[in-house]
Amino acid sequence: MYSTITPEKEEPMSERVNVKVLLLVGGEAEVVADSPDADAPARYPATVIAEDAGVAVKELPGMKLSATVGADDRLSGWQQR
């Protein structure tokens, strides 16, 4: 009889980075991450960021936050700094 060995699933590493909301464009917030590999601003749904951070959408421009970088390099888990 053969034994089946399954490798342990590696948990994706996540890290928190500092971000700044530059401006709102329609329903999206344009953010820039304070990370060496961040090369350009990215857009995320403003309502999601505001809800996570516990603020009104209109308060987002200029706000400094932190966020978790996922395995797909997308940000989530927005928190006020």
Short mmCIF file of N, CA and C in Angstrom, two decimals:
data_model
loop_
_atom_site.label_atom_id
_atom_site.label_comp_id
_atom_site.label_asym_id
_atom_site.label_seq_id
_atom_site.Cartn_x
_atom_site.Cartn_y
_atom_site.Cartn_z
N MET A 1 0.83 -1.17 0.00
CA MET A 1 0.00 0.00 0.00
C MET A 1 0.88 1.24 0.00
N TYR A 2 0.48 2.21 -0.79
CA TYR A 2 1.25 3.45 -0.89
C TYR A 2 0.75 4.48 0.09
N SER A 3 1.67 5.23 0.60
CA SER A 3 1.34 6.32 1.52
C SER A 3 1.25 7.62 0.73
N THR A 4 0.23 8.37 0.98
CA THR A 4 0.09 9.66 0.31
C THR A 4 0.54 10.76 1.25
N ILE A 5 1.54 11.46 0.83
CA ILE A 5 2.04 12.57 1.64
C ILE A 5 1.66 13.85 0.91
N THR A 6 0.94 14.68 1.61
CA THR A 6 0.57 15.97 1.02
C THR A 6 1.41 17.05 1.67
N PRO A 7 2.04 17.86 0.86
CA PRO A 7 2.86 18.93 1.43
C PRO A 7 1.97 19.93 2.17
N GLU A 8 2.54 20.51 3.21
CA GLU A 8 1.79 21.53 3.94
C GLU A 8 1.57 22.73 3.04
N LYS A 9 0.39 23.24 3.12
CA LYS A 9 0.05 24.42 2.34
C LYS A 9 0.71 25.64 2.97
N GLU A 10 1.46 26.36 2.19
CA GLU A 10 2.12 27.55 2.71
C GLU A 10 1.12 28.69 2.77
N GLU A 11 1.10 29.36 3.91
CA GLU A 11 0.25 30.53 4.05
C GLU A 11 0.93 31.69 3.33
N PRO A 12 0.17 32.44 2.56
CA PRO A 12 0.78 33.57 1.90
C PRO A 12 1.24 34.60 2.92
N MET A 13 2.41 35.11 2.69
CA MET A 13 2.92 36.14 3.59
C MET A 13 2.23 37.45 3.28
N SER A 14 1.83 38.12 4.31
CA SER A 14 1.23 39.43 4.10
C SER A 14 1.99 40.43 4.93
N GLU A 15 2.05 41.62 4.45
CA GLU A 15 2.72 42.68 5.19
C GLU A 15 1.86 43.93 5.12
N ARG A 16 2.02 44.78 6.11
CA ARG A 16 1.30 46.05 6.12
C ARG A 16 2.22 47.11 5.55
N VAL A 17 1.65 47.96 4.73
CA VAL A 17 2.39 49.08 4.16
C VAL A 17 1.62 50.36 4.44
N ASN A 18 2.34 51.45 4.48
CA ASN A 18 1.72 52.75 4.62
C ASN A 18 1.26 53.22 3.25
N VAL A 19 0.08 53.82 3.21
CA VAL A 19 -0.45 54.35 1.96
C VAL A 19 -1.02 55.74 2.22
N LYS A 20 -1.13 56.51 1.14
CA LYS A 20 -1.75 57.82 1.21
C LYS A 20 -2.80 57.89 0.11
N VAL A 21 -3.97 58.40 0.48
CA VAL A 21 -5.03 58.59 -0.50
C VAL A 21 -4.76 59.94 -1.18
N LEU A 22 -4.55 59.91 -2.47
CA LEU A 22 -4.25 61.14 -3.21
C LEU A 22 -5.52 61.93 -3.51
N LEU A 23 -6.51 61.24 -4.09
CA LEU A 23 -7.72 61.93 -4.50
C LEU A 23 -8.82 60.93 -4.78
N LEU A 24 -10.03 61.44 -4.95
CA LEU A 24 -11.17 60.61 -5.33
C LEU A 24 -11.48 60.85 -6.80
N VAL A 25 -11.74 59.79 -7.52
CA VAL A 25 -12.11 59.86 -8.93
C VAL A 25 -13.39 59.04 -9.06
N GLY A 26 -14.51 59.74 -9.11
CA GLY A 26 -15.79 59.04 -9.10
C GLY A 26 -15.93 58.28 -7.80
N GLY A 27 -16.18 57.00 -7.87
CA GLY A 27 -16.31 56.17 -6.68
C GLY A 27 -15.03 55.48 -6.27
N GLU A 28 -13.92 55.88 -6.87
CA GLU A 28 -12.64 55.25 -6.56
C GLU A 28 -11.69 56.23 -5.88
N ALA A 29 -10.85 55.66 -5.01
CA ALA A 29 -9.80 56.43 -4.35
C ALA A 29 -8.48 56.07 -5.02
N GLU A 30 -7.71 57.07 -5.37
CA GLU A 30 -6.39 56.82 -5.94
C GLU A 30 -5.40 56.87 -4.79
N VAL A 31 -4.68 55.76 -4.59
CA VAL A 31 -3.75 55.66 -3.48
C VAL A 31 -2.34 55.35 -3.97
N VAL A 32 -1.38 55.75 -3.17
CA VAL A 32 0.01 55.42 -3.46
C VAL A 32 0.58 54.77 -2.20
N ALA A 33 1.29 53.65 -2.39
CA ALA A 33 1.88 52.92 -1.27
C ALA A 33 3.31 53.38 -1.04
N ASP A 34 3.69 53.41 0.23
CA ASP A 34 5.06 53.75 0.61
C ASP A 34 5.84 52.44 0.66
N SER A 35 6.18 51.95 -0.53
CA SER A 35 6.86 50.67 -0.65
C SER A 35 7.83 50.74 -1.82
N PRO A 36 9.01 50.16 -1.67
CA PRO A 36 10.00 50.25 -2.75
C PRO A 36 9.54 49.68 -4.08
N ASP A 37 8.65 48.69 -4.05
CA ASP A 37 8.22 48.08 -5.31
C ASP A 37 6.92 48.67 -5.85
N ALA A 38 6.39 49.69 -5.18
CA ALA A 38 5.19 50.37 -5.68
C ALA A 38 5.64 51.39 -6.72
N ASP A 39 5.17 51.21 -7.94
CA ASP A 39 5.66 52.07 -9.01
C ASP A 39 4.68 53.12 -9.48
N ALA A 40 3.42 53.01 -9.13
CA ALA A 40 2.43 53.98 -9.60
C ALA A 40 1.22 53.96 -8.68
N PRO A 41 0.45 55.04 -8.67
CA PRO A 41 -0.79 55.04 -7.89
C PRO A 41 -1.75 53.96 -8.41
N ALA A 42 -2.59 53.48 -7.53
CA ALA A 42 -3.59 52.47 -7.89
C ALA A 42 -4.95 52.94 -7.40
N ARG A 43 -6.01 52.44 -8.01
CA ARG A 43 -7.37 52.83 -7.62
C ARG A 43 -8.09 51.67 -6.97
N TYR A 44 -8.80 52.00 -5.90
CA TYR A 44 -9.59 51.05 -5.12
C TYR A 44 -10.95 51.67 -4.83
N PRO A 45 -11.97 50.86 -4.60
CA PRO A 45 -13.30 51.41 -4.28
C PRO A 45 -13.24 52.26 -3.00
N ALA A 46 -13.64 53.50 -3.12
CA ALA A 46 -13.57 54.43 -1.99
C ALA A 46 -14.44 53.98 -0.83
N THR A 47 -15.59 53.41 -1.13
CA THR A 47 -16.49 52.98 -0.05
C THR A 47 -15.87 51.86 0.79
N VAL A 48 -15.13 50.97 0.17
CA VAL A 48 -14.48 49.88 0.90
C VAL A 48 -13.40 50.44 1.83
N ILE A 49 -12.59 51.35 1.31
CA ILE A 49 -11.53 51.95 2.13
C ILE A 49 -12.14 52.71 3.30
N ALA A 50 -13.15 53.53 3.02
CA ALA A 50 -13.78 54.33 4.06
C ALA A 50 -14.41 53.45 5.13
N GLU A 51 -15.08 52.39 4.71
CA GLU A 51 -15.72 51.48 5.67
C GLU A 51 -14.68 50.81 6.55
N ASP A 52 -13.61 50.29 5.95
CA ASP A 52 -12.55 49.64 6.73
C ASP A 52 -11.91 50.61 7.72
N ALA A 53 -11.67 51.85 7.27
CA ALA A 53 -10.98 52.84 8.09
C ALA A 53 -11.91 53.55 9.08
N GLY A 54 -13.22 53.37 8.90
CA GLY A 54 -14.18 53.99 9.82
C GLY A 54 -14.34 55.48 9.63
N VAL A 55 -14.26 55.93 8.38
CA VAL A 55 -14.41 57.36 8.07
C VAL A 55 -15.39 57.53 6.92
N ALA A 56 -15.80 58.77 6.69
CA ALA A 56 -16.65 59.08 5.54
C ALA A 56 -15.79 59.14 4.28
N VAL A 57 -16.36 58.78 3.16
CA VAL A 57 -15.64 58.80 1.88
C VAL A 57 -15.04 60.18 1.62
N LYS A 58 -15.79 61.23 1.91
CA LYS A 58 -15.30 62.59 1.63
C LYS A 58 -14.06 62.96 2.44
N GLU A 59 -13.76 62.21 3.50
CA GLU A 59 -12.58 62.48 4.33
C GLU A 59 -11.31 61.80 3.80
N LEU A 60 -11.43 60.95 2.81
CA LEU A 60 -10.29 60.15 2.35
C LEU A 60 -9.16 60.95 1.69
N PRO A 61 -9.43 61.92 0.82
CA PRO A 61 -8.30 62.60 0.16
C PRO A 61 -7.31 63.18 1.17
N GLY A 62 -6.04 62.82 0.99
CA GLY A 62 -4.97 63.29 1.86
C GLY A 62 -4.75 62.42 3.08
N MET A 63 -5.63 61.47 3.34
CA MET A 63 -5.54 60.63 4.53
C MET A 63 -4.40 59.63 4.39
N LYS A 64 -3.70 59.42 5.51
CA LYS A 64 -2.63 58.42 5.57
C LYS A 64 -3.19 57.20 6.28
N LEU A 65 -3.03 56.05 5.64
CA LEU A 65 -3.57 54.79 6.12
C LEU A 65 -2.49 53.73 6.07
N SER A 66 -2.82 52.56 6.57
CA SER A 66 -2.00 51.38 6.32
C SER A 66 -2.92 50.33 5.73
N ALA A 67 -2.34 49.40 5.00
CA ALA A 67 -3.12 48.35 4.36
C ALA A 67 -2.27 47.09 4.26
N THR A 68 -2.93 45.97 4.14
CA THR A 68 -2.26 44.69 3.99
C THR A 68 -2.08 44.39 2.50
N VAL A 69 -0.88 43.96 2.15
CA VAL A 69 -0.59 43.57 0.77
C VAL A 69 -0.88 42.09 0.63
N GLY A 70 -1.79 41.73 -0.28
CA GLY A 70 -2.15 40.33 -0.49
C GLY A 70 -1.19 39.65 -1.44
N ALA A 71 -1.39 38.36 -1.62
CA ALA A 71 -0.54 37.56 -2.51
C ALA A 71 -0.59 38.08 -3.94
N ASP A 72 -1.71 38.72 -4.31
CA ASP A 72 -1.86 39.26 -5.66
C ASP A 72 -1.40 40.72 -5.75
N ASP A 73 -0.72 41.20 -4.71
CA ASP A 73 -0.22 42.58 -4.63
C ASP A 73 -1.33 43.62 -4.53
N ARG A 74 -2.55 43.18 -4.24
CA ARG A 74 -3.66 44.12 -4.02
C ARG A 74 -3.72 44.46 -2.54
N LEU A 75 -4.16 45.66 -2.25
CA LEU A 75 -4.26 46.13 -0.87
C LEU A 75 -5.64 45.87 -0.30
N SER A 76 -5.70 45.63 1.01
CA SER A 76 -6.97 45.44 1.70
C SER A 76 -6.74 45.70 3.19
N GLY A 77 -7.78 45.62 3.98
CA GLY A 77 -7.64 45.79 5.42
C GLY A 77 -7.17 47.17 5.80
N TRP A 78 -7.79 48.16 5.24
CA TRP A 78 -7.39 49.57 5.42
C TRP A 78 -7.58 50.01 6.87
N GLN A 79 -6.56 50.67 7.44
CA GLN A 79 -6.63 51.19 8.81
C GLN A 79 -6.02 52.57 8.85
N GLN A 80 -6.57 53.42 9.75
CA GLN A 80 -5.98 54.74 9.93
C GLN A 80 -4.65 54.58 10.65
N ARG A 81 -3.71 55.46 10.31
CA ARG A 81 -2.41 55.45 11.01
C ARG A 81 -2.43 56.48 12.10
#
